[in-house]
């Protein structure tokens, strides 16, 4: 149930939630988020985007106090300009995870995100279905697994992403790695105990806010963890994945209709 009054912190996913299908954020949304901060409510971006996309993320949510990146593995304090969390997955563990999944689902095309600097390239198996412009270096899997990575993306030629996620959830123990999907048609593999909920917990501890005072917005299965963590309210956009809609306390308009901003404006007017 949504609580009365106002939350102390709001966290929103970006792509598919705050960001519209044309990859823009409206002036209206920016203005409403500015008003949220002016009301004394902290604003946090909680996204699957890795730290290599931190500048793009700042542009899309200009009034964020914190950026929770890489599905919760990297947490940036904007005011201090420093990371409160920088999680990585060892190549050895990732090799084991990929072997577990491939033994059950068949061969995978894998892309590795290992570097954190702005516009750093991705490595691995180039896939023309990748939705966004990106710097890319084709590399053999063994080469990519020689060190730690931030996360990996895996795609099956025969299973859709929800089917692949179901397989991965079955064969990959939670204490080995976290598996999720964010709407890119790829399974995402992150370090164990890394998800948006644990990333937001880092922020909450830093600012002294209880999860019971946090409102979150999302659209995909990678938002399930923060829906399970936040206690003030969980709001899905109308275009959300069925798993998220099933857990939502409320549903707002779609991302293309500025659903997050519309909801927050109504909340501020209460």
Coordinates of C-alpha atoms in Angstrom, one line a residue, residues 7-195:
X7 CA 8.5 9.8 0.7
X8 CA 11.9 11.0 1.7
X9 CA 13.6 9.5 -1.3
X10 CA 12.4 8.5 -4.8
X11 CA 14.4 6.2 -7.1
X12 CA 13.5 5.7 -10.7
X13 CA 14.7 3.4 -13.5
X14 CA 15.6 5.2 -16.7
X15 CA 15.2 3.3 -20.0
X16 CA 11.6 2.3 -20.5
X17 CA 10.5 4.2 -17.3
X18 CA 11.8 7.8 -17.2
X19 CA 13.3 7.9 -20.7
X20 CA 10.9 7.8 -23.6
X21 CA 11.1 5.5 -26.6
X22 CA 12.9 8.1 -28.7
X23 CA 15.6 8.1 -26.0
X24 CA 14.8 11.6 -24.7
X25 CA 13.6 12.9 -21.4
X26 CA 11.0 15.7 -21.6
X27 CA 11.5 19.2 -20.2
X28 CA 8.3 18.6 -18.2
X29 CA 10.0 15.6 -16.5
X30 CA 13.1 17.5 -15.7
X31 CA 11.0 20.3 -14.2
X32 CA 9.0 18.0 -12.0
X33 CA 12.1 16.3 -10.7
X34 CA 13.6 19.7 -9.9
X35 CA 10.4 20.4 -7.9
X36 CA 10.8 17.1 -6.1
X37 CA 14.2 18.0 -4.9
X38 CA 13.0 21.5 -3.9
X39 CA 10.5 19.8 -1.7
X40 CA 13.4 18.1 0.2
X41 CA 13.0 14.7 -1.4
X42 CA 16.2 13.1 -2.6
X43 CA 16.3 11.8 -6.2
X44 CA 18.1 8.7 -7.3
X45 CA 18.6 7.1 -10.7
X46 CA 18.6 3.3 -10.5
X47 CA 19.7 1.9 -13.8
X48 CA 21.3 -1.0 -15.5
X49 CA 23.6 1.3 -17.4
X50 CA 27.2 0.8 -16.4
X51 CA 29.6 3.6 -15.2
X52 CA 30.8 4.0 -18.8
X53 CA 27.4 5.7 -19.4
X54 CA 27.5 8.0 -16.3
X55 CA 27.6 11.2 -18.3
X56 CA 24.6 10.2 -20.4
X57 CA 22.8 9.2 -17.2
X58 CA 23.5 12.7 -15.7
X59 CA 22.0 14.3 -18.8
X60 CA 18.9 12.1 -18.6
X61 CA 18.2 12.8 -14.9
X62 CA 19.8 16.2 -14.1
X63 CA 18.6 16.5 -10.6
X64 CA 19.7 13.2 -9.2
X65 CA 21.6 13.2 -5.9
X66 CA 22.9 9.6 -6.5
X67 CA 23.4 7.3 -9.5
X68 CA 22.9 3.6 -8.9
X69 CA 24.5 2.1 -11.9
X70 CA 25.3 -1.4 -13.4
X71 CA 22.2 -2.9 -11.8
X72 CA 23.3 -1.7 -8.4
X73 CA 26.9 -2.6 -8.5
X74 CA 28.2 0.9 -8.8
X75 CA 26.8 3.7 -6.7
X76 CA 27.9 7.3 -7.3
X77 CA 27.5 10.2 -4.9
X78 CA 27.0 13.1 -7.2
X79 CA 27.8 15.8 -4.6
X80 CA 31.1 14.2 -3.5
X81 CA 32.0 12.9 -7.0
X82 CA 33.0 9.5 -5.6
X83 CA 31.8 6.0 -5.8
X84 CA 30.3 4.4 -2.7
X85 CA 30.3 1.0 -4.3
X86 CA 32.3 -0.6 -7.1
X87 CA 31.5 -4.3 -7.5
X88 CA 33.1 -6.6 -10.0
X89 CA 32.7 -10.2 -11.0
X90 CA 35.7 -12.4 -11.4
X91 CA 36.4 -14.0 -14.8
X92 CA 36.7 -17.4 -13.2
X93 CA 33.3 -17.1 -11.6
X94 CA 31.8 -15.7 -14.8
X95 CA 33.2 -18.6 -16.8
X96 CA 31.5 -21.1 -14.4
X97 CA 28.2 -19.2 -14.7
X98 CA 28.3 -19.2 -18.5
X99 CA 29.1 -22.9 -18.5
X100 CA 26.1 -23.6 -16.2
X101 CA 23.7 -21.7 -18.4
X102 CA 25.1 -23.1 -21.7
X103 CA 24.8 -26.6 -20.3
X104 CA 21.0 -26.1 -19.9
X105 CA 20.2 -23.5 -22.7
X106 CA 22.8 -24.2 -25.4
X107 CA 25.4 -21.8 -26.9
X108 CA 25.3 -18.1 -26.0
X109 CA 26.5 -14.9 -27.6
X110 CA 28.3 -13.0 -24.8
X111 CA 29.2 -9.3 -24.5
X112 CA 31.4 -8.2 -21.6
X113 CA 31.4 -4.8 -19.8
X114 CA 34.7 -4.4 -18.1
X115 CA 35.7 -0.8 -18.2
X116 CA 34.2 2.1 -16.3
X117 CA 35.4 5.2 -18.1
X118 CA 33.1 7.3 -20.3
X119 CA 32.3 5.6 -23.6
X120 CA 34.6 2.6 -22.9
X121 CA 34.1 -0.2 -25.4
X122 CA 32.3 -3.4 -24.8
X123 CA 34.1 -6.6 -25.6
X124 CA 33.2 -10.0 -26.9
X125 CA 30.8 -11.3 -29.6
X126 CA 29.5 -8.4 -31.6
X127 CA 25.7 -8.6 -32.1
X128 CA 24.0 -6.5 -34.8
X129 CA 20.8 -6.6 -32.7
X130 CA 22.3 -4.5 -30.0
X131 CA 19.9 -1.5 -29.7
X132 CA 22.2 1.4 -28.9
X133 CA 25.3 2.9 -30.5
X134 CA 28.4 1.6 -28.7
X135 CA 32.1 1.3 -29.0
X136 CA 32.9 -2.3 -29.5
X137 CA 36.0 -4.6 -29.6
X138 CA 35.6 -8.1 -30.9
X139 CA 37.5 -10.4 -28.5
X140 CA 37.6 -14.1 -27.8
X141 CA 35.7 -15.2 -24.7
X142 CA 38.8 -16.6 -23.1
X143 CA 40.5 -13.3 -23.4
X144 CA 37.6 -11.4 -21.9
X145 CA 37.6 -13.8 -18.9
X146 CA 41.2 -13.2 -17.9
X147 CA 40.2 -10.4 -15.5
X148 CA 37.2 -9.0 -13.5
X149 CA 34.2 -7.5 -15.3
X150 CA 31.4 -5.2 -14.2
X151 CA 28.8 -7.4 -15.8
X152 CA 28.1 -9.5 -18.9
X153 CA 25.3 -9.8 -21.4
X154 CA 24.3 -13.1 -22.8
X155 CA 21.9 -13.9 -25.7
X156 CA 20.5 -17.2 -27.0
X157 CA 19.7 -17.8 -30.6
X158 CA 16.9 -20.2 -29.7
X159 CA 15.4 -18.9 -26.4
X160 CA 13.8 -15.5 -25.8
X161 CA 15.2 -13.5 -23.0
X162 CA 12.5 -14.4 -20.5
X163 CA 13.0 -18.1 -21.2
X164 CA 16.8 -17.7 -20.9
X165 CA 16.3 -15.8 -17.6
X166 CA 14.1 -18.7 -16.3
X167 CA 16.9 -21.1 -17.1
X168 CA 19.6 -19.0 -15.5
X169 CA 17.5 -18.5 -12.3
X170 CA 17.3 -22.3 -12.1
X171 CA 21.0 -23.1 -12.6
X172 CA 22.9 -20.1 -11.2
X173 CA 22.9 -19.9 -7.3
X174 CA 22.2 -16.4 -6.0
X175 CA 25.5 -16.6 -4.0
X176 CA 27.5 -17.2 -7.2
X177 CA 26.0 -14.4 -9.4
X178 CA 22.9 -12.3 -10.0
X179 CA 21.0 -12.8 -13.2
X180 CA 18.3 -10.5 -14.6
X181 CA 17.1 -8.9 -17.7
X182 CA 16.4 -5.2 -18.5
X183 CA 14.5 -5.3 -21.8
X184 CA 17.5 -5.5 -24.1
X185 CA 16.8 -9.1 -25.2
X186 CA 19.9 -10.1 -23.2
X187 CA 20.4 -11.9 -19.9
X188 CA 22.5 -9.7 -17.6
X189 CA 25.0 -11.4 -15.3
X190 CA 26.3 -9.4 -12.3
X191 CA 28.3 -10.1 -9.2
X192 CA 26.5 -12.0 -6.4
X193 CA 24.3 -9.8 -4.1
X194 CA 24.3 -7.0 -6.7
X195 CA 20.9 -5.7 -7.7

